[in-house]
Amino acid sequence: MKFRTHQLANGLQIVAECNEHAYSTAVAFFVNTGSRDESADVAGVSHFLEHMVFKGTPRRSAADVNRELDELGSHSNAYTTEEQTVYYATVLPEYQDQVVDLLADIMRPSLREDDFDSEKKVIIEEIYKYDDQPPFGAAEKCMEAYFGRHALGNNVLGTVDSVGKMTPAGMRDYFQARYSPGNMSLVACGNVDFEALIAAAERHCGSWTRFDTHRDTTRATPVLGSERIERIVATQEYAVQISAGPEATDPIRFAVRLLSYVLGDEGGSRLYWALVDPGLAEYAGSSAHEFDGDGIMMTYLCCSPVDAMANLAIIRDIQQDLDRNGVTEEELELAKSKVCSQLVRRSERPSNRLFSVGANWLSRQEFRSVKDSIEAYQAVTCEDVRTVLERFPLSSTMTVSVGPPPVT
Amino acid sequence: MPWLESAAFAILIPVGAAHDPEGRQGLGNFVGDMVQRGSGARESRQFVESLERLGVDRSSSVSLTHSSYSAATLASNLFPALSLYADLVRRPLFPGDQLEESRLVCCQEIRAAEDDLVQRTLEKVRQLQYPAPWGRPAYGEWDHVQSITLDDVQTHFADTYGPDEAIISVAGKLEWEALRDHVESLFGDWKPQTRLLVQETSTSEDHVHVPHESNQTHIAVAYPSVPYRNEDYYQARASVGVLSDGMSSRLFTEVREKQGLCYTIYASLNTLRDQGCVLCYSATSTDRAQQTLDTTLAELVRLREGIQESELDRLKARIKSSLIMQQESSASRAVSMAIDWYHLEAIRSLEEVSTKVNALTAESISEFLRRCPPGDFKVASLGAQPLEVSV
């Protein structure tokens, strides 16, 4: 396993974890942009642009892009978050050059008007889809409420209204402000020919012009409290809570990850034993998320609406107990064995490993092997978790729940 | 798979929702929860923590035909994990004081399923396509679940959990002889249970609509095809691939890319042991649902005319890379081997599958489609307005 990096003159960074024994090669462009980089008038543009990237270039029509991805036998897709847009494909090693050619080409999309109009309808259907399905937007609503006016509260999909009003010109302006080669990384994992990767990047991306990009990374002032949203057609109650957490570069993030396992791992945790095992909730769990300059702990609950208040009180007791007393040695050891076993197993697929390597590089400009990460987790002590809880108490939350109107 | 650090297994007990007794729909699922509440010398929580200490990722499910328990861990922990699961499927404690908790878990599942519009729609179309009980949901009926007793749970377990037709599939970094001996020591003296029979009853309905105040109308279409064990399976599978595998497939191109009618659309080949069908699913705004259904059905009908060589070439490239990438995960290999064994009483090696796929030609698939043309469509919809079925 070898880690390699290279930078083109225009600022594009190339990073790879090369394993000559791997069966496949996973390649991605990570763009350091997402909904937090949008102004209100183009809410949802990062995600809409992610779709438009597959709609062709001066060299390729939309149908060509889809056809070629299939001809390479690739497993490919893309996703957009609050601060990253990622385009990825996994192929057999013999197709490395072709897949880099294709992915690099679509990073400079034509953004044709007729494709734009047709894809707009698809995006609006995607918004409706998520609005119709559990947890009925509860997580996004909670992000919005917790972050207040801070851009991390921006919804990745935007709204039917904001997407409906979007224009190709607005999207082009956003592209021109964000897709600088200096704001992007080409990441590869698995059976990678690194010299060939550099050569391909030079060939297809070398002519891209660099420009300055800017992101506001001021930490948000959290808004705490609670809200309830009624949905006539919902059967269950869906609640999401957010409390503060460390930013992506903070070394205590390893302790936070372990804490999130102790609190809310779905296979066995404080929330599991208090709520899921006794059948009080269909689901209860938690997860930690780190961003550029900020971070959160999210807790989720799905249960019968009549039990929601009582269940939220149980969660509050668990949070307060952890805030006061921390975690036990035994809980911490169990969390470590789960996290480390998962790390090893998930890393067996280059297509999974790609996202860890890429996210690490984007947020911290560092490389961590699986072994480095395991060591970092193993080194965490109960005292470290206590420090986390002092700085970021779990019981200071914003709660948003979505459920049916009360039965009268 | 000596190149991996992990090992995984799946244990399939041949009892599922299709075997639930009259008036007790959901019993198999209930038993599936109760067996996980302690077994052998360990109470519920001790059992789970023993698995966690071994770094085991576990999952369980009850399907129509099986109760499945699967686990993945580091290769060095494989044997102790298997020992724990031998307790689970052979020596559950069935603590009476957790019966009500288990019932609540089952009720949560039923309530949560109400909110899952995709599954509800697919369930409806399966009920139109397959004779009962093959369209039944595993979680059962609310009223039935309310009346299940501890005695029901114990009796159903005693009658149905046993080695006859049970499957243990293991993949990953392991040594066969040592594994065989370990499994022999854990399961060798397990007494066979009686075989279960399933009574089928047919339905004659073609279409159904479920009124629901959602933004989107959910549409599911089914038509008869062949099961996994049929010699035409790969012809059928490839014809569905032309419809739905990859971004250049017909449904994605015609319905989503060209007309922007939906975000989600797909088709898949669904297989029971002795019958199979193609299931298509899509969802779109109410005012565009009719057009989406019409376009989808038109594509299914067009498939009768056969497929192009270029479509098959792309499909083969995708299948080839999928097969190779299967070797990267012990968990996915363990499950696919278990499924093979259930359907074929044999495991198809990746080479065998590869040979069968390479032997496909556009003509062989077109010929299959002439013999088994897509038709006799069943349509289920869920949304604000019912749809017209024009084929």
GROMACS .gro file of N, CA and C in nm, chain B residues 58-188:
model
  393
  466ARG      N    1  -2.368  -0.745   1.263
  466ARG     CA    2  -2.467  -0.852   1.247
  466ARG      C    3  -2.592  -0.798   1.179
  467SER      N    4  -2.662  -0.888   1.112
  467SER     CA    5  -2.793  -0.850   1.061
  467SER      C    6  -2.881  -0.972   1.056
  468SER      N    7  -3.010  -0.950   1.057
  468SER     CA    8  -3.103  -1.062   1.053
  468SER      C    9  -3.224  -1.018   0.975
  469SER      N   10  -3.290  -1.114   0.912
  469SER     CA   11  -3.413  -1.079   0.842
  469SER      C   12  -3.499  -1.203   0.825
  470VAL      N   13  -3.628  -1.181   0.817
  470VAL     CA   14  -3.719  -1.291   0.788
  470VAL      C   15  -3.783  -1.259   0.653
  471SER      N   16  -3.761  -1.347   0.556
  471SER     CA   17  -3.821  -1.328   0.424
  471SER      C   18  -3.940  -1.422   0.413
  472LEU      N   19  -3.993  -1.438   0.294
  472LEU     CA   20  -4.105  -1.531   0.277
  472LEU      C   21  -4.063  -1.674   0.305
  473THR      N   22  -3.939  -1.707   0.267
  473THR     CA   23  -3.896  -1.847   0.273
  473THR      C   24  -3.796  -1.878   0.383
  474HIS      N   25  -3.726  -1.776   0.435
  474HIS     CA   26  -3.617  -1.804   0.528
  474HIS      C   27  -3.611  -1.707   0.645
  475SER      N   28  -3.553  -1.756   0.753
  475SER     CA   29  -3.509  -1.668   0.861
  475SER      C   30  -3.357  -1.667   0.851
  476SER      N   31  -3.299  -1.549   0.824
  476SER     CA   32  -3.155  -1.541   0.795
  476SER      C   33  -3.083  -1.462   0.901
  477TYR      N   34  -2.968  -1.514   0.940
  477TYR     CA   35  -2.883  -1.447   1.039
  477TYR      C   36  -2.745  -1.438   0.978
  478SER      N   37  -2.695  -1.315   0.961
  478SER     CA   38  -2.563  -1.306   0.901
  478SER      C   39  -2.471  -1.216   0.981
  479ALA      N   40  -2.342  -1.241   0.967
  479ALA     CA   41  -2.243  -1.170   1.046
  479ALA      C   42  -2.115  -1.156   0.966
  480ALA      N   43  -2.044  -1.046   0.989
  480ALA     CA   44  -1.914  -1.025   0.925
  480ALA      C   45  -1.818  -0.977   1.032
  481THR      N   46  -1.696  -1.026   1.026
  481THR     CA   47  -1.598  -0.985   1.128
  481THR      C   48  -1.457  -1.005   1.075
  482LEU      N   49  -1.357  -0.980   1.161
  482LEU     CA   50  -1.220  -1.007   1.122
  482LEU      C   51  -1.202  -1.159   1.119
  483ALA      N   52  -1.120  -1.206   1.027
  483ALA     CA   53  -1.108  -1.350   1.006
  483ALA      C   54  -1.073  -1.425   1.135
  484SER      N   55  -0.992  -1.363   1.220
  484SER     CA   56  -0.949  -1.432   1.342
  484SER      C   57  -1.064  -1.455   1.440
  485ASN      N   58  -1.176  -1.384   1.423
  485ASN     CA   59  -1.289  -1.400   1.515
  485ASN      C   60  -1.402  -1.485   1.457
  486LEU      N   61  -1.377  -1.547   1.342
  486LEU     CA   62  -1.484  -1.621   1.275
  486LEU      C   63  -1.540  -1.735   1.362
  487PHE      N   64  -1.453  -1.819   1.419
  487PHE     CA   65  -1.502  -1.937   1.491
  487PHE      C   66  -1.584  -1.901   1.616
  488PRO      N   67  -1.531  -1.812   1.703
  488PRO     CA   68  -1.615  -1.775   1.818
  488PRO      C   69  -1.749  -1.713   1.776
  489ALA      N   70  -1.750  -1.638   1.666
  489ALA     CA   71  -1.876  -1.577   1.620
  489ALA      C   72  -1.973  -1.687   1.577
  490LEU      N   73  -1.922  -1.787   1.505
  490LEU     CA   74  -2.007  -1.899   1.462
  490LEU      C   75  -2.064  -1.973   1.584
  491SER      N   76  -1.981  -1.990   1.687
  491SER     CA   77  -2.028  -2.059   1.808
  491SER      C   78  -2.145  -1.984   1.870
  492LEU      N   79  -2.135  -1.852   1.875
  492LEU     CA   80  -2.244  -1.773   1.932
  492LEU      C   81  -2.372  -1.790   1.850
  493TYR      N   82  -2.357  -1.794   1.719
  493TYR     CA   83  -2.476  -1.809   1.634
  493TYR      C   84  -2.535  -1.950   1.641
  494ALA      N   85  -2.450  -2.049   1.673
  494ALA     CA   86  -2.505  -2.184   1.692
  494ALA      C   87  -2.600  -2.182   1.812
  495ASP      N   88  -2.561  -2.110   1.917
  495ASP     CA   89  -2.652  -2.094   2.031
  495ASP      C   90  -2.782  -2.027   1.987
  496LEU      N   91  -2.767  -1.921   1.907
  496LEU     CA   92  -2.885  -1.842   1.867
  496LEU      C   93  -2.988  -1.927   1.793
  497VAL      N   94  -2.943  -2.005   1.696
  497VAL     CA   95  -3.043  -2.081   1.618
  497VAL      C   96  -3.082  -2.213   1.683
  498ARG      N   97  -3.004  -2.259   1.784
  498ARG     CA   98  -3.037  -2.389   1.846
  498ARG      C   99  -3.088  -2.378   1.989
  499ARG      N  100  -3.036  -2.281   2.067
  499ARG     CA  101  -3.066  -2.280   2.210
  499ARG      C  102  -3.112  -2.142   2.260
  500PRO      N  103  -3.213  -2.082   2.193
  500PRO     CA  104  -3.259  -1.952   2.242
  500PRO      C  105  -3.327  -1.968   2.379
  501LEU      N  106  -3.315  -1.866   2.463
  501LEU     CA  107  -3.371  -1.875   2.599
  501LEU      C  108  -3.520  -1.840   2.602
  502PHE      N  109  -3.566  -1.763   2.504
  502PHE     CA  110  -3.705  -1.717   2.501
  502PHE      C  111  -3.752  -1.665   2.637
  503PRO      N  112  -3.688  -1.560   2.688
  503PRO     CA  113  -3.728  -1.508   2.819
  503PRO      C  114  -3.871  -1.453   2.814
  504GLY      N  115  -3.958  -1.508   2.898
  504GLY     CA  116  -4.098  -1.468   2.898
  504GLY      C  117  -4.116  -1.320   2.929
  505ASP      N  118  -4.024  -1.265   3.012
  505ASP     CA  119  -4.042  -1.123   3.048
  505ASP      C  120  -4.005  -1.029   2.933
  506GLN      N  121  -3.955  -1.085   2.821
  506GLN     CA  122  -3.926  -0.997   2.707
  506GLN      C  123  -4.025  -1.016   2.592
  507LEU      N  124  -4.128  -1.098   2.616
  507LEU     CA  125  -4.225  -1.122   2.509
  507LEU      C  126  -4.293  -0.992   2.465
  508GLU      N  127  -4.334  -0.910   2.564
  508GLU     CA  128  -4.404  -0.786   2.529
  508GLU      C  129  -4.311  -0.689   2.457
  509GLU      N  130  -4.183  -0.689   2.495
  509GLU     CA  131  -4.087  -0.602   2.427
  509GLU      C  132  -4.072  -0.645   2.282
  510SER      N  133  -4.067  -0.776   2.263
  510SER     CA  134  -4.055  -0.829   2.128
  510SER      C  135  -4.180  -0.793   2.046
  511ARG      N  136  -4.295  -0.802   2.109
  511ARG     CA  137  -4.420  -0.767   2.039
  511ARG      C  138  -4.417  -0.620   1.996
  512LEU      N  139  -4.368  -0.534   2.088
  512LEU     CA  140  -4.360  -0.391   2.055
  512LEU      C  141  -4.267  -0.368   1.936
  513VAL      N  142  -4.154  -0.441   1.933
  513VAL     CA  143  -4.061  -0.429   1.820
  513VAL      C  144  -4.133  -0.463   1.690
  514CYS      N  145  -4.210  -0.574   1.692
  514CYS     CA  146  -4.282  -0.615   1.571
  514CYS      C  147  -4.387  -0.511   1.532
  515CYS      N  148  -4.454  -0.451   1.630
  515CYS     CA  149  -4.555  -0.348   1.600
  515CYS      C  150  -4.490  -0.222   1.543
  516GLN      N  151  -4.371  -0.186   1.595
  516GLN     CA  152  -4.299  -0.071   1.539
  516GLN      C  153  -4.273  -0.093   1.391
  517GLU      N  154  -4.235  -0.216   1.356
  517GLU     CA  155  -4.206  -0.247   1.216
  517GLU      C  156  -4.330  -0.229   1.129
  518ILE      N  157  -4.444  -0.274   1.180
  518ILE     CA  158  -4.569  -0.262   1.102
  518ILE      C  159  -4.605  -0.115   1.083
  519ARG      N  160  -4.590  -0.035   1.189
  519ARG     CA  161  -4.622   0.108   1.179
  519ARG      C  162  -4.526   0.178   1.083
  520ALA      N  163  -4.396   0.145   1.092
  520ALA     CA  164  -4.297   0.210   1.006
  520ALA      C  165  -4.323   0.174   0.860
  521ALA      N  166  -4.370   0.052   0.835
  521ALA     CA  167  -4.398   0.009   0.697
  521ALA      C  168  -4.509   0.093   0.635
  522GLU      N  169  -4.601   0.144   0.717
  522GLU     CA  170  -4.709   0.232   0.669
  522GLU      C  171  -4.651   0.356   0.600
  523ASP      N  172  -4.537   0.405   0.651
  523ASP     CA  173  -4.477   0.527   0.597
  523ASP      C  174  -4.386   0.500   0.477
  524ASP      N  175  -4.360   0.373   0.448
  524ASP     CA  176  -4.269   0.339   0.339
  524ASP      C  177  -4.350   0.312   0.211
  525LEU      N  178  -4.371   0.418   0.135
  525LEU     CA  179  -4.463   0.410   0.022
  525LEU      C  180  -4.407   0.322  -0.090
  526VAL      N  181  -4.276   0.319  -0.105
  526VAL     CA  182  -4.215   0.237  -0.209
  526VAL      C  183  -4.244   0.089  -0.181
  527GLN      N  184  -4.215   0.046  -0.058
  527GLN     CA  185  -4.237  -0.095  -0.024
  527GLN      C  186  -4.385  -0.130  -0.032
  528ARG      N  187  -4.472  -0.037   0.010
  528ARG     CA  188  -4.615  -0.066   0.005
  528ARG      C  189  -4.661  -0.090  -0.138
  529THR      N  190  -4.609  -0.009  -0.231
  529THR     CA  191  -4.650  -0.023  -0.370
  529THR      C  192  -4.598  -0.155  -0.430
  530LEU      N  193  -4.471  -0.186  -0.399
  530LEU     CA  194  -4.413  -0.310  -0.452
  530LEU      C  195  -4.482  -0.433  -0.394
  531GLU      N  196  -4.520  -0.422  -0.267
  531GLU     CA  197  -4.594  -0.532  -0.204
  531GLU      C  198  -4.726  -0.557  -0.276
  532LYS      N  199  -4.795  -0.448  -0.310
  532LYS     CA  200  -4.924  -0.461  -0.379
  532LYS      C  201  -4.907  -0.533  -0.512
  533VAL      N  202  -4.804  -0.496  -0.586
  533VAL     CA  203  -4.789  -0.556  -0.719
  533VAL      C  204  -4.746  -0.702  -0.707
  534ARG      N  205  -4.669  -0.733  -0.605
  534ARG     CA  206  -4.633  -0.875  -0.582
  534ARG      C  207  -4.757  -0.957  -0.551
  535GLN      N  208  -4.850  -0.897  -0.478
  535GLN     CA  209  -4.973  -0.969  -0.444
  535GLN      C  210  -5.059  -0.995  -0.568
  536LEU      N  211  -5.050  -0.903  -0.667
  536LEU     CA  212  -5.122  -0.925  -0.792
  536LEU      C  213  -5.052  -1.032  -0.876
  537GLN      N  214  -4.920  -1.030  -0.872
  537GLN     CA  215  -4.842  -1.116  -0.960
  537GLN      C  216  -4.834  -1.261  -0.911
  538TYR      N  217  -4.808  -1.277  -0.785
  538TYR     CA  218  -4.786  -1.412  -0.730
  538TYR      C  219  -4.909  -1.463  -0.657
  539PRO      N  220  -4.933  -1.595  -0.661
  539PRO     CA  221  -5.039  -1.649  -0.576
  539PRO      C  222  -5.001  -1.629  -0.428
  540ALA      N  223  -5.104  -1.612  -0.343
  540ALA     CA  224  -5.076  -1.602  -0.199
  540ALA      C  225  -5.011  -1.733  -0.155
  541PRO      N  226  -4.920  -1.736  -0.060
  541PRO     CA  227  -4.878  -1.624   0.026
  541PRO      C  228  -4.755  -1.549  -0.025
  542TRP      N  229  -4.720  -1.560  -0.156
  542TRP     CA  230  -4.591  -1.508  -0.202
  542TRP      C  231  -4.583  -1.356  -0.213
  543GLY      N  232  -4.694  -1.286  -0.185
  543GLY     CA  233  -4.685  -1.140  -0.186
  543GLY      C  234  -4.698  -1.082  -0.047
  544ARG      N  235  -4.701  -1.169   0.050
  544ARG     CA  236  -4.726  -1.131   0.189
  544ARG      C  237  -4.605  -1.059   0.250
  545PRO      N  238  -4.627  -0.953   0.329
  545PRO     CA  239  -4.513  -0.893   0.399
  545PRO      C  240  -4.475  -0.976   0.522
  546ALA      N  241  -4.346  -0.983   0.553
  546ALA     CA  242  -4.298  -1.069   0.663
  546ALA      C  243  -4.348  -1.023   0.799
  547TYR      N  244  -4.371  -0.890   0.813
  547TYR     CA  245  -4.407  -0.842   0.947
  547TYR      C  246  -4.549  -0.880   0.988
  548GLY      N  247  -4.629  -0.928   0.894
  548GLY     CA  248  -4.759  -0.986   0.930
  548GLY      C  249  -4.871  -0.886   0.951
  549GLU      N  250  -4.973  -0.932   1.021
  549GLU     CA  251  -5.095  -0.853   1.045
  549GLU      C  252  -5.094  -0.802   1.188
  550TRP      N  253  -5.135  -0.678   1.205
  550TRP     CA  254  -5.137  -0.614   1.336
  550TRP      C  255  -5.212  -0.699   1.439
  551ASP      N  256  -5.335  -0.739   1.405
  551ASP     CA  257  -5.418  -0.813   1.501
  551ASP      C  258  -5.357  -0.949   1.535
  552HIS      N  259  -5.301  -1.014   1.434
  552HIS     CA  260  -5.239  -1.144   1.460
  552HIS      C  261  -5.123  -1.131   1.557
  553VAL      N  262  -5.041  -1.026   1.533
  553VAL     CA  263  -4.923  -1.007   1.618
  553VAL      C  264  -4.965  -0.981   1.763
  554GLN      N  265  -5.079  -0.913   1.779
  554GLN     CA  266  -5.127  -0.885   1.916
  554GLN      C  267  -5.157  -1.014   1.992
  555SER      N  268  -5.200  -1.119   1.920
  555SER     CA  269  -5.248  -1.238   1.991
  555SER      C  270  -5.143  -1.348   2.005
  556ILE      N  271  -5.019  -1.322   1.957
  556ILE     CA  272  -4.914  -1.426   1.967
  556ILE      C  273  -4.873  -1.446   2.114
  557THR      N  274  -4.864  -1.573   2.154
  557THR     CA  275  -4.826  -1.605   2.293
  557THR      C  276  -4.685  -1.664   2.296
  558LEU      N  277  -4.629  -1.674   2.417
  558LEU     CA  278  -4.497  -1.734   2.433
  558LEU      C  279  -4.499  -1.879   2.384
  559ASP      N  280  -4.611  -1.946   2.410
  559ASP     CA  281  -4.624  -2.083   2.364
  559ASP      C  282  -4.620  -2.092   2.211
  560ASP      N  283  -4.688  -1.997   2.144
  560ASP     CA  284  -4.682  -1.991   1.996
  560ASP      C  285  -4.536  -1.983   1.950
  561VAL      N  286  -4.460  -1.894   2.015
  561VAL     CA  287  -4.321  -1.870   1.976
  561VAL      C  288  -4.239  -1.997   1.994
  562GLN      N  289  -4.252  -2.058   2.111
  562GLN     CA  290  -4.172  -2.178   2.141
  562GLN      C  291  -4.208  -2.294   2.049
  563THR      N  292  -4.340  -2.312   2.027
  563THR     CA  293  -4.384  -2.423   1.942
  563THR      C  294  -4.338  -2.403   1.798
  564HIS      N  295  -4.356  -2.281   1.746
  564HIS     CA  296  -4.317  -2.253   1.607
  564HIS      C  297  -4.167  -2.276   1.591
  565PHE      N  298  -4.090  -2.231   1.689
  565PHE     CA  299  -3.944  -2.251   1.684
  565PHE      C  300  -3.912  -2.401   1.682
  566ALA      N  301  -3.971  -2.474   1.776
  566ALA     CA  302  -3.941  -2.618   1.787
  566ALA      C  303  -3.980  -2.692   1.659
  567ASP      N  304  -4.088  -2.649   1.595
  567ASP     CA  305  -4.135  -2.716   1.474
  567ASP      C  306  -4.053  -2.681   1.350
  568THR      N  307  -3.993  -2.563   1.349
  568THR     CA  308  -3.941  -2.513   1.221
  568THR      C  309  -3.790  -2.490   1.216
  569TYR      N  310  -3.724  -2.472   1.329
  569TYR     CA  311  -3.579  -2.450   1.327
  569TYR      C  312  -3.509  -2.585   1.334
  570GLY      N  313  -3.430  -2.616   1.232
  570GLY     CA  314  -3.358  -2.742   1.231
  570GLY      C  315  -3.267  -2.746   1.110
  571PRO      N  316  -3.190  -2.853   1.097
  571PRO     CA  317  -3.087  -2.858   0.992
  571PRO      C  318  -3.139  -2.896   0.854
  572ASP      N  319  -3.261  -2.954   0.846
  572ASP     CA  320  -3.309  -3.000   0.717
  572ASP      C  321  -3.329  -2.879   0.624
  573GLU      N  322  -3.257  -2.874   0.515
  573GLU     CA  323  -3.260  -2.764   0.419
  573GLU      C  324  -3.209  -2.630   0.474
  574ALA      N  325  -3.148  -2.633   0.592
  574ALA     CA  326  -3.083  -2.510   0.641
  574ALA      C  327  -2.949  -2.494   0.569
  575ILE      N  328  -2.905  -2.370   0.556
  575ILE     CA  329  -2.781  -2.343   0.482
  575ILE      C  330  -2.688  -2.258   0.568
  576ILE      N  331  -2.562  -2.301   0.578
  576ILE     CA  332  -2.461  -2.216   0.641
  576ILE      C  333  -2.357  -2.186   0.534
  577SER      N  334  -2.344  -2.060   0.502
  577SER     CA  335  -2.252  -2.022   0.396
  577SER      C  336  -2.144  -1.932   0.456
  578VAL      N  337  -2.018  -1.964   0.429
  578VAL     CA  338  -1.908  -1.887   0.489
  578VAL      C  339  -1.812  -1.844   0.378
  579ALA      N  340  -1.767  -1.720   0.382
  579ALA     CA  341  -1.671  -1.674   0.282
  579ALA      C  342  -1.568  -1.585   0.349
  580GLY      N  343  -1.449  -1.578   0.290
  580GLY     CA  344  -1.346  -1.489   0.344
  580GLY      C  345  -1.216  -1.563   0.361
  581LYS      N  346  -1.135  -1.510   0.453
  581LYS     CA  347  -1.004  -1.571   0.478
  581LYS      C  348  -1.026  -1.687   0.575
  582LEU      N  349  -1.024  -1.811   0.526
  582LEU     CA  350  -1.052  -1.925   0.613
  582LEU      C  351  -0.989  -2.052   0.558
  583GLU      N  352  -0.979  -2.153   0.647
  583GLU     CA  353  -0.929  -2.284   0.605
  583GLU      C  354  -1.045  -2.383   0.609
  584TRP      N  355  -1.070  -2.448   0.497
  584TRP     CA  356  -1.188  -2.531   0.483
  584TRP      C  357  -1.196  -2.642   0.587
  585GLU      N  358  -1.086  -2.720   0.604
  585GLU     CA  359  -1.095  -2.837   0.695
  585GLU      C  360  -1.129  -2.794   0.837
  586ALA      N  361  -1.060  -2.690   0.883
  586ALA     CA  362  -1.084  -2.644   1.020
  586ALA      C  363  -1.227  -2.592   1.034
  587LEU      N  364  -1.274  -2.523   0.931
  587LEU     CA  365  -1.410  -2.469   0.934
  587LEU      C  366  -1.511  -2.584   0.939
  588ARG      N  367  -1.491  -2.682   0.851
  588ARG     CA  368  -1.583  -2.796   0.845
  588ARG      C  369  -1.592  -2.864   0.982
  589ASP      N  370  -1.475  -2.886   1.046
  589ASP     CA  371  -1.475  -2.953   1.176
  589ASP      C  372  -1.546  -2.868   1.282
  590HIS      N  373  -1.523  -2.737   1.276
  590HIS     CA  374  -1.586  -2.649   1.374
  590HIS      C  375  -1.739  -2.652   1.358
  591VAL      N  376  -1.786  -2.643   1.235
  591VAL     CA  377  -1.930  -2.644   1.209
  591VAL      C  378  -1.989  -2.781   1.248
  592GLU      N  379  -1.914  -2.887   1.218
  592GLU     CA  380  -1.957  -3.023   1.258
  592GLU      C  381  -1.978  -3.029   1.410
  593SER      N  382  -1.882  -2.972   1.483
  593SER     CA  383  -1.892  -2.979   1.629
  593SER      C  384  -2.008  -2.894   1.681
  594LEU      N  385  -2.043  -2.789   1.609
  594LEU     CA  386  -2.153  -2.701   1.654
  594LEU      C  387  -2.290  -2.752   1.614
  595PHE      N  388  -2.299  -2.814   1.495
  595PHE     CA  389  -2.430  -2.846   1.440
  595PHE      C  390  -2.451  -2.996   1.412
  596GLY      N  391  -2.346  -3.077   1.429
  596GLY     CA  392  -2.351  -3.217   1.389
  596GLY      C  393  -2.462  -3.297   1.456
   0.00000   0.00000   0.00000
